[in-house]
């Protein structure tokens, strides 16, 4: 499968119904700074990104030119390590694309 040329027009790896989808380790929490309390939380004694409506709480969805859906990580510079490791075109990216259906349509 060919990965998209731009993650902003994909966003697939930021979608999941799993509440424990994106682990937030201690270093991640520290790097997130004040945003950590808004976008992450503890489940038991481990921290994860909050998931809302089937996607990470830090994901922003917009409509670009012509109504094209666009996806942005609002904490991109401070995103967790697991997100940093998932590079576009990597086997993990290809796996995400192969495993998941298209993100839900925007409601905006
Ligand atoms: S890393 Fe891959 S799955 Fe994630 S947004 Fe980019 S192209 Fe899509
Ligand atoms: S932190 Fe950013 S890159 Fe990671 S899953 Fe959430 S929106 Fe996607």
PDB file of C-alpha atoms and ligand atoms in Angstrom:
ATOM      1  CA  UNK A   1       0.000   0.000   0.000  1.00  0.00           C
ATOM      2  CA  UNK A   2       1.304   3.459  -0.842  1.00  0.00           C
ATOM      3  CA  UNK A   3       1.159   5.838   2.093  1.00  0.00           C
ATOM      4  CA  UNK A   4      -0.294   9.310   1.526  1.00  0.00           C
ATOM      5  CA  UNK A   5       2.099  12.076   0.597  1.00  0.00           C
ATOM      6  CA  UNK A   6       0.957  14.177   3.547  1.00  0.00           C
ATOM      7  CA  UNK A   7      -0.113  13.045   7.026  1.00  0.00           C
ATOM      8  CA  UNK A   8      -2.423  16.079   7.228  1.00  0.00           C
ATOM      9  CA  UNK A   9      -4.648  14.432   4.620  1.00  0.00           C
ATOM     10  CA  UNK A  10      -4.636  11.067   6.380  1.00  0.00           C
ATOM     11  CA  UNK A  11      -4.731  11.030  10.187  1.00  0.00           C
ATOM     12  CA  UNK A  12      -5.466   7.307  10.261  1.00  0.00           C
ATOM     13  CA  UNK A  13      -2.941   6.502  12.988  1.00  0.00           C
ATOM     14  CA  UNK A  14      -4.605   9.012  15.342  1.00  0.00           C
ATOM     15  CA  UNK A  15      -7.907   7.085  15.261  1.00  0.00           C
ATOM     16  CA  UNK A  16      -8.810   4.229  17.565  1.00  0.00           C
ATOM     17  CA  UNK A  17     -11.629   3.119  19.814  1.00  0.00           C
ATOM     18  CA  UNK A  18      -9.114   1.778  22.340  1.00  0.00           C
ATOM     19  CA  UNK A  19      -8.812   3.930  25.497  1.00  0.00           C
ATOM     20  CA  UNK A  20      -5.239   2.650  25.913  1.00  0.00           C
ATOM     21  CA  UNK A  21      -4.202   3.366  22.302  1.00  0.00           C
ATOM     22  CA  UNK A  22      -1.460   5.966  22.908  1.00  0.00           C
ATOM     23  CA  UNK A  23       0.705   5.338  25.928  1.00  0.00           C
ATOM     24  CA  UNK A  24       2.128   8.437  27.606  1.00  0.00           C
ATOM     25  CA  UNK A  25       5.335   7.721  29.487  1.00  0.00           C
ATOM     26  CA  UNK A  26       6.841   9.958  32.126  1.00  0.00           C
ATOM     27  CA  UNK A  27       9.044  11.796  29.650  1.00  0.00           C
ATOM     28  CA  UNK A  28       6.064  12.313  27.341  1.00  0.00           C
ATOM     29  CA  UNK A  29       3.981  13.772  30.168  1.00  0.00           C
ATOM     30  CA  UNK A  30       6.813  16.107  31.090  1.00  0.00           C
ATOM     31  CA  UNK A  31       7.287  17.241  27.465  1.00  0.00           C
ATOM     32  CA  UNK A  32       3.548  17.882  27.049  1.00  0.00           C
ATOM     33  CA  UNK A  33       3.800  20.378  29.894  1.00  0.00           C
ATOM     34  CA  UNK A  34       0.581  22.217  30.781  1.00  0.00           C
ATOM     35  CA  UNK A  35      -1.252  20.453  27.909  1.00  0.00           C
ATOM     36  CA  UNK A  36      -0.789  17.075  29.601  1.00  0.00           C
ATOM     37  CA  UNK A  37      -3.778  17.530  31.910  1.00  0.00           C
ATOM     38  CA  UNK A  38      -6.007  18.415  28.933  1.00  0.00           C
ATOM     39  CA  UNK A  39      -5.028  15.694  26.472  1.00  0.00           C
ATOM     40  CA  UNK A  40      -3.803  12.837  28.670  1.00  0.00           C
ATOM     41  CA  UNK A  41      -5.007  11.008  31.746  1.00  0.00           C
ATOM     42  CA  UNK A  42      -4.306   8.036  33.931  1.00  0.00           C
ATOM     43  CA  UNK A  43      -6.019   4.700  33.583  1.00  0.00           C
ATOM     44  CA  UNK A  44      -4.913   2.761  36.613  1.00  0.00           C
ATOM     45  CA  UNK A  45      -1.279   3.607  37.190  1.00  0.00           C
ATOM     46  CA  UNK A  46      -0.466   4.257  33.511  1.00  0.00           C
ATOM     47  CA  UNK A  47      -1.031   7.393  31.467  1.00  0.00           C
ATOM     48  CA  UNK A  48      -2.535   7.524  27.979  1.00  0.00           C
ATOM     49  CA  UNK A  49      -3.754  10.129  25.541  1.00  0.00           C
ATOM     50  CA  UNK A  50      -7.473  10.695  26.026  1.00  0.00           C
ATOM     51  CA  UNK A  51      -9.571   9.293  23.201  1.00  0.00           C
ATOM     52  CA  UNK A  52     -12.698  11.141  22.072  1.00  0.00           C
ATOM     53  CA  UNK A  53     -15.185  10.053  19.429  1.00  0.00           C
ATOM     54  CA  UNK A  54     -12.828   7.430  18.103  1.00  0.00           C
ATOM     55  CA  UNK A  55      -9.697   9.544  17.886  1.00  0.00           C
ATOM     56  CA  UNK A  56      -6.977  11.054  20.038  1.00  0.00           C
ATOM     57  CA  UNK A  57      -8.157  14.111  21.948  1.00  0.00           C
ATOM     58  CA  UNK A  58      -5.213  16.085  20.558  1.00  0.00           C
ATOM     59  CA  UNK A  59      -6.332  15.575  16.965  1.00  0.00           C
ATOM     60  CA  UNK A  60      -7.940  18.572  15.288  1.00  0.00           C
ATOM     61  CA  UNK A  61     -10.028  18.036  12.186  1.00  0.00           C
ATOM     62  CA  UNK A  62     -10.690  20.791   9.709  1.00  0.00           C
ATOM     63  CA  UNK A  63     -11.915  21.245   6.205  1.00  0.00           C
ATOM     64  CA  UNK A  64      -9.339  22.526   3.785  1.00  0.00           C
ATOM     65  CA  UNK A  65      -9.791  23.997   0.317  1.00  0.00           C
ATOM     66  CA  UNK A  66     -12.676  22.356  -1.484  1.00  0.00           C
ATOM     67  CA  UNK A  67     -13.896  20.758   1.722  1.00  0.00           C
ATOM     68  CA  UNK A  68     -11.065  18.256   1.873  1.00  0.00           C
ATOM     69  CA  UNK A  69     -10.685  16.816   5.394  1.00  0.00           C
ATOM     70  CA  UNK A  70      -7.461  17.791   7.124  1.00  0.00           C
ATOM     71  CA  UNK A  71      -6.016  16.391  10.338  1.00  0.00           C
ATOM     72  CA  UNK A  72      -3.653  18.172  12.697  1.00  0.00           C
ATOM     73  CA  UNK A  73      -1.927  17.149  15.886  1.00  0.00           C
ATOM     74  CA  UNK A  74      -2.405  20.061  18.269  1.00  0.00           C
ATOM     75  CA  UNK A  75       0.560  18.917  20.361  1.00  0.00           C
ATOM     76  CA  UNK A  76       2.798  17.995  17.427  1.00  0.00           C
ATOM     77  CA  UNK A  77       6.044  19.404  18.842  1.00  0.00           C
ATOM     78  CA  UNK A  78       5.412  17.725  22.182  1.00  0.00           C
ATOM     79  CA  UNK A  79       3.673  14.526  20.985  1.00  0.00           C
ATOM     80  CA  UNK A  80       4.426  11.225  22.730  1.00  0.00           C
ATOM     81  CA  UNK A  81       7.358   9.061  21.670  1.00  0.00           C
ATOM     82  CA  UNK A  82       5.085   6.400  20.224  1.00  0.00           C
ATOM     83  CA  UNK A  83       3.697   8.987  17.789  1.00  0.00           C
ATOM     84  CA  UNK A  84       7.186  10.217  16.901  1.00  0.00           C
ATOM     85  CA  UNK A  85       8.239   6.668  16.103  1.00  0.00           C
ATOM     86  CA  UNK A  86       5.381   6.106  13.657  1.00  0.00           C
ATOM     87  CA  UNK A  87       6.878   7.704  10.563  1.00  0.00           C
ATOM     88  CA  UNK A  88       4.931   8.102   7.365  1.00  0.00           C
ATOM     89  CA  UNK A  89       5.816   5.280   4.989  1.00  0.00           C
ATOM     90  CA  UNK A  90       7.197   3.072   7.763  1.00  0.00           C
ATOM     91  CA  UNK A  91       5.983  -0.522   8.186  1.00  0.00           C
ATOM     92  CA  UNK A  92       3.937   0.680  11.178  1.00  0.00           C
ATOM     93  CA  UNK A  93       2.285   3.365   9.059  1.00  0.00           C
ATOM     94  CA  UNK A  94       1.546   0.835   6.331  1.00  0.00           C
ATOM     95  CA  UNK A  95       0.083  -1.471   8.960  1.00  0.00           C
ATOM     96  CA  UNK A  96      -2.201   1.266  10.246  1.00  0.00           C
ATOM     97  CA  UNK A  97      -3.393   2.034   6.737  1.00  0.00           C
ATOM     98  CA  UNK A  98      -3.965  -1.618   5.945  1.00  0.00           C
ATOM     99  CA  UNK A  99      -5.729  -2.405   9.213  1.00  0.00           C
ATOM    100  CA  UNK A 100      -8.087   0.534   9.540  1.00  0.00           C
ATOM    101  CA  UNK A 101     -10.905   1.818   7.499  1.00  0.00           C
ATOM    102  CA  UNK A 102     -10.960   5.489   6.553  1.00  0.00           C
ATOM    103  CA  UNK A 103     -11.386   7.978   9.390  1.00  0.00           C
ATOM    104  CA  UNK A 104     -14.951   8.976  10.091  1.00  0.00           C
ATOM    105  CA  UNK A 105     -16.227  11.883   8.021  1.00  0.00           C
ATOM    106  CA  UNK A 106     -15.900  15.295   9.557  1.00  0.00           C
ATOM    107  CA  UNK A 107     -18.990  16.613  11.274  1.00  0.00           C
ATOM    108  CA  UNK A 108     -17.914  20.249  10.998  1.00  0.00           C
TER     109      UNK A 108
HETATM  110  S1  LIG B   1       1.944   8.236   9.670  1.00  0.00           S
HETATM  111 FE1  LIG B   1       0.871   7.033   8.097  1.00  0.00          FE
HETATM  112  S2  LIG B   1      -1.109   6.441   9.011  1.00  0.00           S
HETATM  113 FE2  LIG B   1      -0.245   8.147  10.234  1.00  0.00          FE
HETATM  114  S3  LIG B   1      -1.148  10.028   9.373  1.00  0.00           S
HETATM  115 FE3  LIG B   1       0.836   9.719   8.370  1.00  0.00          FE
HETATM  116  S4  LIG B   1       0.358   8.555   6.488  1.00  0.00           S
HETATM  117 FE4  LIG B   1      -1.426   8.361   7.856  1.00  0.00          FE
HETATM  118  S1  LIG B   2      -0.683  12.954  20.062  1.00  0.00           S
HETATM  119 FE1  LIG B   2      -0.917  13.805  18.021  1.00  0.00          FE
HETATM  120  S2  LIG B   2       0.152  12.357  16.643  1.00  0.00           S
HETATM  121 FE2  LIG B   2      -0.240  11.291  18.597  1.00  0.00          FE
HETATM  122  S3  LIG B   2      -2.198  10.206  18.293  1.00  0.00           S
HETATM  123 FE3  LIG B   2      -2.634  12.204  19.237  1.00  0.00          FE
HETATM  124  S4  LIG B   2      -3.106  13.591  17.520  1.00  0.00           S
HETATM  125 FE4  LIG B   2      -2.050  11.778  16.689  1.00  0.00          FE
END
